[in-house]
Coordinates of C-alpha atoms and ligand atoms in Angstrom, one line a residue:
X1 CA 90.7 95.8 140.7
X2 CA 90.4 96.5 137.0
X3 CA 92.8 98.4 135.0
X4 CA 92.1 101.7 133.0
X5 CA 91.9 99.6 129.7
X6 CA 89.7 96.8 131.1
X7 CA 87.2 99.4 132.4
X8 CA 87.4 101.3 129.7
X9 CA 86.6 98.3 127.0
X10 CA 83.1 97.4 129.7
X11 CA 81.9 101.1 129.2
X12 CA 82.0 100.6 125.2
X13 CA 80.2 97.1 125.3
X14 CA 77.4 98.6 127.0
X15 CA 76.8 101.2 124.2
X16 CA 73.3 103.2 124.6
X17 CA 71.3 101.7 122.0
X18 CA 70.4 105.0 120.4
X19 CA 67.3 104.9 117.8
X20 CA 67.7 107.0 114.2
X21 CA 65.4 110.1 113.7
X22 CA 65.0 112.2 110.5
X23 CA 65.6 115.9 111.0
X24 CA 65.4 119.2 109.0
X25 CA 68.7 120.2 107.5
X26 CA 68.3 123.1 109.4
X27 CA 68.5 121.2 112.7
X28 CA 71.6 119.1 111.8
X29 CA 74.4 120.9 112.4
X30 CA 76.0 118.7 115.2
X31 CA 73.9 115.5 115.0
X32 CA 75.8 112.6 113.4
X33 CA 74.6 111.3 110.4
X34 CA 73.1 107.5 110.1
X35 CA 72.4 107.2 106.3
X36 CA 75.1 108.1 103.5
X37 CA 74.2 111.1 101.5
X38 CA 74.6 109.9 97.9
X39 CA 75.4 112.3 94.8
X40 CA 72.1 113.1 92.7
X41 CA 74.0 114.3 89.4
X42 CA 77.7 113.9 88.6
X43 CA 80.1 116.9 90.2
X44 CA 80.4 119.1 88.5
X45 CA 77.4 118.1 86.6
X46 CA 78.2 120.1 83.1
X47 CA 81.6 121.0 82.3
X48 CA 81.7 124.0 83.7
X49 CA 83.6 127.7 83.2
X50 CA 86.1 128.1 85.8
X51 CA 87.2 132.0 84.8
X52 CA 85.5 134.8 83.3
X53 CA 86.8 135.0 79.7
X54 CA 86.4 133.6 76.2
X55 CA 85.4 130.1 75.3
X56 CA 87.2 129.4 72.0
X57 CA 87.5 125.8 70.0
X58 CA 91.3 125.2 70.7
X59 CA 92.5 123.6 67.4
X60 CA 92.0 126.9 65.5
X61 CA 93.9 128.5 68.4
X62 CA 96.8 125.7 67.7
X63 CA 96.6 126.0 64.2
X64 CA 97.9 129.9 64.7
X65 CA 94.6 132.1 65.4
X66 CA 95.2 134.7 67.9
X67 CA 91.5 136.9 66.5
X68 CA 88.1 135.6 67.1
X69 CA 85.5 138.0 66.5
X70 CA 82.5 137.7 69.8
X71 CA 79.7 136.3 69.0
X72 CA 78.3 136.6 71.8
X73 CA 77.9 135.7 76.0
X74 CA 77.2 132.9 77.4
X75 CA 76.4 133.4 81.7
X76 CA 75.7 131.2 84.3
X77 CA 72.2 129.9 84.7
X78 CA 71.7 130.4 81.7
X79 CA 71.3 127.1 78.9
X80 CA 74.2 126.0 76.6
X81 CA 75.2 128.0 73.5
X82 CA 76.6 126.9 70.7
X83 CA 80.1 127.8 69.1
X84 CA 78.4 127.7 65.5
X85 CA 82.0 128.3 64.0
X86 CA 85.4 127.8 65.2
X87 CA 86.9 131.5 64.3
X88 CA 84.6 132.9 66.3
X89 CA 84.1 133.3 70.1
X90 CA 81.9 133.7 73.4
X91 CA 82.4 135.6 76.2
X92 CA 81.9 132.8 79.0
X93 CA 81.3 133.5 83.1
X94 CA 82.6 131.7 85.8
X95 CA 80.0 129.3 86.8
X96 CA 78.5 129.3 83.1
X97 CA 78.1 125.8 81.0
X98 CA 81.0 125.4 78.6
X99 CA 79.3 126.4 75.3
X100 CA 78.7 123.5 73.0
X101 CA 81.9 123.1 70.3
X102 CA 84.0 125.1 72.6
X103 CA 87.0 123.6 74.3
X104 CA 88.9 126.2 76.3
X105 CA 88.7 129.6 78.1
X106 CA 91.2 132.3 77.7
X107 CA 90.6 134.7 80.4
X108 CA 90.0 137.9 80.2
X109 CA 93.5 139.2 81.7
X110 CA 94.7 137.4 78.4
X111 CA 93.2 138.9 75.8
X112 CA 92.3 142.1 74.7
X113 CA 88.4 143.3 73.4
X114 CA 88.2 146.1 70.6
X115 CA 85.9 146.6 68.0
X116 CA 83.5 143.3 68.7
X117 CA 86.8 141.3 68.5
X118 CA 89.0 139.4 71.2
X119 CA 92.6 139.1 70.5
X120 CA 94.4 136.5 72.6
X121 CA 98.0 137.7 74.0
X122 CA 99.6 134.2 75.1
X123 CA 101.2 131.9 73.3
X124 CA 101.2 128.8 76.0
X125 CA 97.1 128.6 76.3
X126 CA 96.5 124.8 76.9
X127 CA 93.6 122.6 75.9
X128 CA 90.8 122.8 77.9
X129 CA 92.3 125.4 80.5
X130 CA 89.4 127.0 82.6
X131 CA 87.2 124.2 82.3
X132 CA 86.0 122.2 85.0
X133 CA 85.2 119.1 83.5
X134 CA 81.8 116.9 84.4
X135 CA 82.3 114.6 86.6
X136 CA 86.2 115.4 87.7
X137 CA 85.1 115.7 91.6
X138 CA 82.2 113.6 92.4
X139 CA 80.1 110.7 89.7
X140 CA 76.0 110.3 89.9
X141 CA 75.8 107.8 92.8
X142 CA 78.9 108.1 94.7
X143 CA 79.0 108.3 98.6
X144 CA 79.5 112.1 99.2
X145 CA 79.1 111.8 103.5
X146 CA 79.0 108.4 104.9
X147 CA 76.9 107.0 108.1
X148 CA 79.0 107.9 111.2
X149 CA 80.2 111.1 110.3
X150 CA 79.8 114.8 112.4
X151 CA 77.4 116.8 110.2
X152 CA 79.6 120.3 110.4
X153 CA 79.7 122.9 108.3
X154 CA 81.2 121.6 104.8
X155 CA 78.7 118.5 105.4
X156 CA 75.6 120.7 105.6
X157 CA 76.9 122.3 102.7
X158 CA 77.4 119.3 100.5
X159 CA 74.2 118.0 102.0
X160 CA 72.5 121.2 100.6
X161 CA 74.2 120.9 97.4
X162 CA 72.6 117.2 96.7
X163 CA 68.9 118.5 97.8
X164 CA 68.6 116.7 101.0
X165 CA 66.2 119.0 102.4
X166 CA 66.0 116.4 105.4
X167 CA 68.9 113.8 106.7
X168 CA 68.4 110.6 108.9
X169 CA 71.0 110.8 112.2
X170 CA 71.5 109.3 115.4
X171 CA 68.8 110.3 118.3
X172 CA 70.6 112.2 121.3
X173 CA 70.3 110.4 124.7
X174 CA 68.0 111.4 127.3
X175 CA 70.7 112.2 129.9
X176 CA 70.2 112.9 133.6
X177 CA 73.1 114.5 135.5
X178 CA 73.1 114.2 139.8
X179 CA 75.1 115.7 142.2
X180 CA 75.0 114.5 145.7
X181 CA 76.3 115.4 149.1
X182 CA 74.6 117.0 151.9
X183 CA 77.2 119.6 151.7
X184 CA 76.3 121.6 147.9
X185 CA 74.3 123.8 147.7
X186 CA 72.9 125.4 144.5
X187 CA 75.2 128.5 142.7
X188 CA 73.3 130.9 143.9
X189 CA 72.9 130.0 147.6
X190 CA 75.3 131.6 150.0
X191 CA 77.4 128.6 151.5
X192 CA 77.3 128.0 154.9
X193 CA 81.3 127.8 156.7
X194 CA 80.8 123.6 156.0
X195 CA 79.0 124.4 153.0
X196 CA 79.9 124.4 149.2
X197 CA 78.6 124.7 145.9
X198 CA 78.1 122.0 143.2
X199 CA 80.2 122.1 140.8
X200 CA 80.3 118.9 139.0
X201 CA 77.3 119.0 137.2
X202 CA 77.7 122.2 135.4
X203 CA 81.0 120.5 134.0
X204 CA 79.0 118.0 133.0
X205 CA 76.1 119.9 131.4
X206 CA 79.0 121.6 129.5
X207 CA 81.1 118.8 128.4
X208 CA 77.8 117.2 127.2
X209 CA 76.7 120.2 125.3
X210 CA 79.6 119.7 123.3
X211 CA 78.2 116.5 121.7
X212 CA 75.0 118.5 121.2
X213 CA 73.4 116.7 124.0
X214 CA 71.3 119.0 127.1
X215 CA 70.8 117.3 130.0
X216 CA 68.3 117.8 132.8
X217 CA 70.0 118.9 136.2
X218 CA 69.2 117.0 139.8
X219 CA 70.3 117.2 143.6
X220 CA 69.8 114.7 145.9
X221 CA 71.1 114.4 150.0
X222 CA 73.2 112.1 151.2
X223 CA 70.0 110.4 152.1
X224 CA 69.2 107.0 151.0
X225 CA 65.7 106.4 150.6
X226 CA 65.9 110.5 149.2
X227 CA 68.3 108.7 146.6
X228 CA 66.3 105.6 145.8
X229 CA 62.6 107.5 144.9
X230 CA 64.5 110.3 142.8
X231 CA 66.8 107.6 140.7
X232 CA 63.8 105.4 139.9
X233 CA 62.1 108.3 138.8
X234 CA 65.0 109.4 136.6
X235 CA 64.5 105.8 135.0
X236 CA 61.5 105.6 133.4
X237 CA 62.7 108.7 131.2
X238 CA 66.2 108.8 130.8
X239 CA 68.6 106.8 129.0
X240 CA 71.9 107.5 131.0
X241 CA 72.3 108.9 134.5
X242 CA 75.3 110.3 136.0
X243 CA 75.9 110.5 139.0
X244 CA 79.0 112.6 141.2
X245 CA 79.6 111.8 144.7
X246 CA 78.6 109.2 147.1
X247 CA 80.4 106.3 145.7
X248 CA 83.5 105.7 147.6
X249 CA 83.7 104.8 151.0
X250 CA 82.1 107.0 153.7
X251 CA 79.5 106.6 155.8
X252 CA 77.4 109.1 153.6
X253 CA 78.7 107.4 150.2
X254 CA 74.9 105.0 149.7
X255 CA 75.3 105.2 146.1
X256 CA 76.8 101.9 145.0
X257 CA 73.9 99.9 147.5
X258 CA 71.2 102.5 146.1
X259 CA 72.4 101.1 142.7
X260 CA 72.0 97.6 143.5
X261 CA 68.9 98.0 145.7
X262 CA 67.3 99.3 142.2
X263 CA 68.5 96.3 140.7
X264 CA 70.9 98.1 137.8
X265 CA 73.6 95.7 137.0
X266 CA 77.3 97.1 138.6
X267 CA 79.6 96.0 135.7
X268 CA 82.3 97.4 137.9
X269 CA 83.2 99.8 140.7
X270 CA 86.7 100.9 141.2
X271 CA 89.5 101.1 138.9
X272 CA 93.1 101.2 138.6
X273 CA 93.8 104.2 138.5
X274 CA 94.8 108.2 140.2
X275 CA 92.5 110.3 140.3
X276 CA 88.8 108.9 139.8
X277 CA 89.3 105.2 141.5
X278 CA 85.5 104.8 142.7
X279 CA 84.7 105.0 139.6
X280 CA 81.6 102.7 139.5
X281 CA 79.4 101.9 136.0
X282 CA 76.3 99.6 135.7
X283 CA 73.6 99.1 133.1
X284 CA 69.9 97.9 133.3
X285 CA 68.0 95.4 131.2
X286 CA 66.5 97.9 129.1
X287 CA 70.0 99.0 128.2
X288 CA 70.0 102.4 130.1
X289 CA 73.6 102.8 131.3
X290 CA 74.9 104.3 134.7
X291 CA 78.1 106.3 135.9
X292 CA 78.7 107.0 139.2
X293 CA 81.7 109.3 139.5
X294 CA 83.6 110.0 142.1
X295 CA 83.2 113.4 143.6
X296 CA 86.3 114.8 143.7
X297 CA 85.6 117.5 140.9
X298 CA 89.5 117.1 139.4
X299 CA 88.7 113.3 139.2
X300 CA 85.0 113.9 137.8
X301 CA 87.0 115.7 134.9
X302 CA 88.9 112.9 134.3
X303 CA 86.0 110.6 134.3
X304 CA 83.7 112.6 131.9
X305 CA 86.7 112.6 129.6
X306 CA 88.6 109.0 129.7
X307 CA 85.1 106.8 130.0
X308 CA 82.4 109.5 129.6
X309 CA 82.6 111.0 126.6
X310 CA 84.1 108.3 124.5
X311 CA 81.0 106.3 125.8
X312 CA 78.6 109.1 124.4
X313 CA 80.3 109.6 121.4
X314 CA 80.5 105.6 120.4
X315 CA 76.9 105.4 121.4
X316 CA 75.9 108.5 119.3
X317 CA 78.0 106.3 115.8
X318 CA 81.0 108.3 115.8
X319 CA 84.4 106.9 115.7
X320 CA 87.2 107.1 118.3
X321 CA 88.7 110.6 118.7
X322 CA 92.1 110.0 117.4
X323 CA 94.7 109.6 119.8
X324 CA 97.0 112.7 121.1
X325 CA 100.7 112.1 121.9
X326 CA 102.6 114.5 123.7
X327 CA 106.0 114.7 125.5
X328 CA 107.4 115.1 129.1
X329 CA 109.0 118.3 129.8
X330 CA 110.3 116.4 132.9
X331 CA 111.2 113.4 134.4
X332 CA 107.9 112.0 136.8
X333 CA 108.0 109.7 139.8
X334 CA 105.2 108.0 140.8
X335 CA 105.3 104.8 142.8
X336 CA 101.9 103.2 143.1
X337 CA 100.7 100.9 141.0
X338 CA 98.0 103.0 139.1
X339 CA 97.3 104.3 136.5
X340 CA 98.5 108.3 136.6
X341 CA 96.4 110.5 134.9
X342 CA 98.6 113.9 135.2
X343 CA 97.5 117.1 134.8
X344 CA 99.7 119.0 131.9
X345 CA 99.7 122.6 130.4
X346 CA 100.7 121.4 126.7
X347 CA 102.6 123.9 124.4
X348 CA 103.4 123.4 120.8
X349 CA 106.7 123.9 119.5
X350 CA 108.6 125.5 116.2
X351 CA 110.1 121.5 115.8
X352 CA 106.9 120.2 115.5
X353 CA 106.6 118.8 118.9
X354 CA 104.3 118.9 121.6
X355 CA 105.1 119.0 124.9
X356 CA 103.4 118.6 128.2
X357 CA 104.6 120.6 130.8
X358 CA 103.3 118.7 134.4
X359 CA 100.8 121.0 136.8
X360 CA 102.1 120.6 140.6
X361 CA 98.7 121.2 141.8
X362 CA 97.2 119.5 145.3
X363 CA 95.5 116.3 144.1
X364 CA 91.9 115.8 143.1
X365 CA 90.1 118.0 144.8
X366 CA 92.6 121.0 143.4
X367 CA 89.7 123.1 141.7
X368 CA 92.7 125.7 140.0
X369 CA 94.7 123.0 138.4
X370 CA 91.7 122.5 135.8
X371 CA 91.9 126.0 134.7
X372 CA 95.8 125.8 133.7
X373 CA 95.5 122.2 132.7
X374 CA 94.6 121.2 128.6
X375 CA 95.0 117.6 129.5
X376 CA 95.7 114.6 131.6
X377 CA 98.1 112.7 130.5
X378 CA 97.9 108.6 130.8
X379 CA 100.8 107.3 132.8
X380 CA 100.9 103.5 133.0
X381 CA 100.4 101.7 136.0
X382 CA 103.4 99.2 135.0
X383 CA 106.3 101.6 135.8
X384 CA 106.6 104.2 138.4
X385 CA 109.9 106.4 136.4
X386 CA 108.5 108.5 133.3
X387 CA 111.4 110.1 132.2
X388 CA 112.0 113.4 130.4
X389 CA 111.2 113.5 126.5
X390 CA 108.8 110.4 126.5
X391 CA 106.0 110.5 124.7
X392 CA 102.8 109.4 126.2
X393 CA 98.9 109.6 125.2
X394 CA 96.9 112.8 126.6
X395 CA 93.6 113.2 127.3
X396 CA 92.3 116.8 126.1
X397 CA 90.3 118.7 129.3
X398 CA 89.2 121.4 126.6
Ligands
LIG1 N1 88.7 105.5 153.0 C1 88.7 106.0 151.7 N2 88.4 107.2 151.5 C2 88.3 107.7 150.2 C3 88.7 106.9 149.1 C4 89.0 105.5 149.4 O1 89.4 104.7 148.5 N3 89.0 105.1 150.7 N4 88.7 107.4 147.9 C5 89.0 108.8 147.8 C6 88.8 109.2 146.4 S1 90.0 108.7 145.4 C7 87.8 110.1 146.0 S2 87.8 110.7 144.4 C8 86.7 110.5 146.9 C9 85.4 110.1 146.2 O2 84.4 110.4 147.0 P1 82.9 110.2 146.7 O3 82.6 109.8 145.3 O4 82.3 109.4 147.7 O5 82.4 111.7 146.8 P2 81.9 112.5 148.0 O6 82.4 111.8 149.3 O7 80.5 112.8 147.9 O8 82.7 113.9 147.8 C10 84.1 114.0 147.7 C11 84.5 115.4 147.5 O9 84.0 115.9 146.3 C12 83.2 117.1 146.6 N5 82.0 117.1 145.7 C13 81.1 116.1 145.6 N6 80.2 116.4 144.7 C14 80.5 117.6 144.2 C15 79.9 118.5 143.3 N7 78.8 118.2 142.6 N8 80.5 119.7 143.0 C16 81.6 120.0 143.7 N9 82.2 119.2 144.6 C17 81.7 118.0 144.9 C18 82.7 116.9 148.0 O10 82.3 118.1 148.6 C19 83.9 116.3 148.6 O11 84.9 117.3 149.0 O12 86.8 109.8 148.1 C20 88.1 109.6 148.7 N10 87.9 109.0 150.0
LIG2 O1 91.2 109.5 143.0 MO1 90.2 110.4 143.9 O2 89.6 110.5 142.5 O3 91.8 110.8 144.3 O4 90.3 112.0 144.1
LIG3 MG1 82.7 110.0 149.8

């Protein structure tokens, strides 16, 4: 069998091959970006007025002037004055250009204004206090938001700021999510005594949603031929299916032969690992990519988000979430040799540490466990004593 890592590297060399598209600003929030956004004019792109006060020339200020009579205002959006006279003054606004001759702002909480004359009150004003010079954050031409990046808030804004009224990013994939099992039925069916309701899919559809991505909902029997007309259907228009159930190794489980039969290439089927060993993934020619999860709804969790997600995320440009360390709250036994993916509660504490407090709970199929957990936490399959105070990497559930 293959271990957590090996699997895990397979599902990122089969990346969806995921076109660019251009979309309106608007639309963007989410979408992750697959052009740099370039600066159009330096930041800021005059020096600029950075409190409400006077702009005075500072040498007359260091040569002992403390009077300048006012001249005049000068406010934002409107076009550069001119200081014609260095023992005189303009009243300047935050967001205003620096008026031409003019060094330095002394703000209005530092000077006082009688009879058309400002009279400054500190003795330790600096040259060229209050001004925000051209060009101190950002030059003409320099990468503001590069390809690869989540377009969130502070992007659209700088986005905005550079007049892109459009931006090029990474098409979503067409994604097909399928419970199976002659057992679910839908939410709001009453289930029969052998009866329950899917689950899994709604997970799905949520985690999913998170990455901006809706997905189109299916059921299909435990019925083979049922499985084999509905899956080359879901083909010709989506670019990944996942699937939940069916894939380990029951009498009803046809999955993995349905797979086959339709000719999409298994790259593996079962891993090293507790919970979520059926695991099976495949790709076709065309470069559509399939996951076939086992049903268990504690080990579809950890599916959708050890392989899952990662996959979507690489596929969509975005880099590797970064890695989350916490520590045992308690010493953990676990003999076989798998991979442990334990459920923890993780708390945060006044030192600075995080720890992960293990989640008893009854296996995969323990539906309550998800609500309390945060995370799964990777156990490796080399050892079987994980003691107290170790750190290991966790997997976030939320
Ligand atoms: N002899 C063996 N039996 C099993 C093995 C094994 O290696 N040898 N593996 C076990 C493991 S591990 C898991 S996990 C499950 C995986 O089973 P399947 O992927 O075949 O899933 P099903 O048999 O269809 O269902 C299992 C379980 O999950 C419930 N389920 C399925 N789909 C949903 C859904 N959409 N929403 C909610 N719940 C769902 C289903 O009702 C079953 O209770 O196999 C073990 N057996
Ligand atoms: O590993 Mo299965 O995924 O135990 O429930
Ligand atoms: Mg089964």
């Amino acid at each position: 069998m293959l271990s957590v890592a090996e699997a895990f590297a397979i599902t990122q060399q089969h990346l969806l091959r995921l076109p660019t598209e251009s979309v309106s600003l608007a639309a963007a929030t989410g979408r992750v970006l697959q052009e740099p956004v370039l600066a159009d004019r330096d930041f800021p792109p005059f020096d600029r007025v950075s409190m409400d006060g006077i702009a005075i020339r500072y040498e007359h200020y260091a040569g002992g002037a403390r009077q300048f009579r006012i001249a005049g205002a000068q406010f934002a959006g409107q076009p550069q004055q001119t200081l014609t006279d260095e023992t005189i003054c303009l009243e300047a606004m935050t967001g205003a250009m620096l008026p031409a001759q003019a060094d330095t702002v002394v703000r209005y909480e530092d000077v006082t204004i009688a009879d058309g004359q400002a009279t400054i009150l500190i003795d330790d004003l600096q040259p060229g206090q209050n001004v925000h010079h051209r060009a101190t954050d950002r030059r003409a031409g320099d990468e503001l938001i590069s390809a690869g990046m989540l377009l969130g808030p502070s992007e659209i804004a700088v986005a905005a700021s550079v007049g892109r009224a459009s931006v090029v990013v990474s098409t979503l994939p067409r994604v097909a999510l399928i419970s199976t099992g002659d057992e679910l039925v839908g939410l709001t069916e009453t289930p029969l005594p052998y009866q329950i309701r899917r689950s899994n899919t709604y997970m799905l559809r949520a985690a999913l949603l998170s990455l901006g991505i809706t997905a189109t909902l299916h059921h299909i029997a435990d019925d083979e031929l049922a499985l084999e007309d509905i899956l080359t259907d879901l083909l010709t228009n989506h670019d990944l299916l996942i699937l939940s159930g069916g894939v380990s190794a029951g009498k009803a489980d046809f999955v993995p032969d349905v797979l086959a039969r339709l000719g999409i290439q298994k790259h593996f089927h079962k891993v090293d690992q507790r919970p979520g060993k059926p695991l099976w993934f495949g790709a076709t020619e065309a470069g559509q990519a399939v996951f076939a999860l086992p049903g268990n709804p504690v080990s579809t969790v950890l599916c959708a988000c050890r392989y899952v997600m990662p996959f979507l995320r690489a596929s969509l440009g975005l880099p590797a979430e970064r890695p989350h360390y916490a520590q045992l709250a308690r010493t953990i036994l676990f003999d076989p040799a798998l991979t442990y993916f334990l459920p923890v509660r993780l708390s945060s504490e006044p030192d600075g540490r995080t720890i992960a407090h293990p989640l008893p709970g009854s296996g995969s199929a323990d539906f309550a466990n998800l609500l309390d957990a945060d995370a799964f936490m990777e156990l490796p399959a080399d050892r079987s004593e994980f003691r107290s105070g170790e750190a290991f990497r966790v997997w976030m559930t939320r």
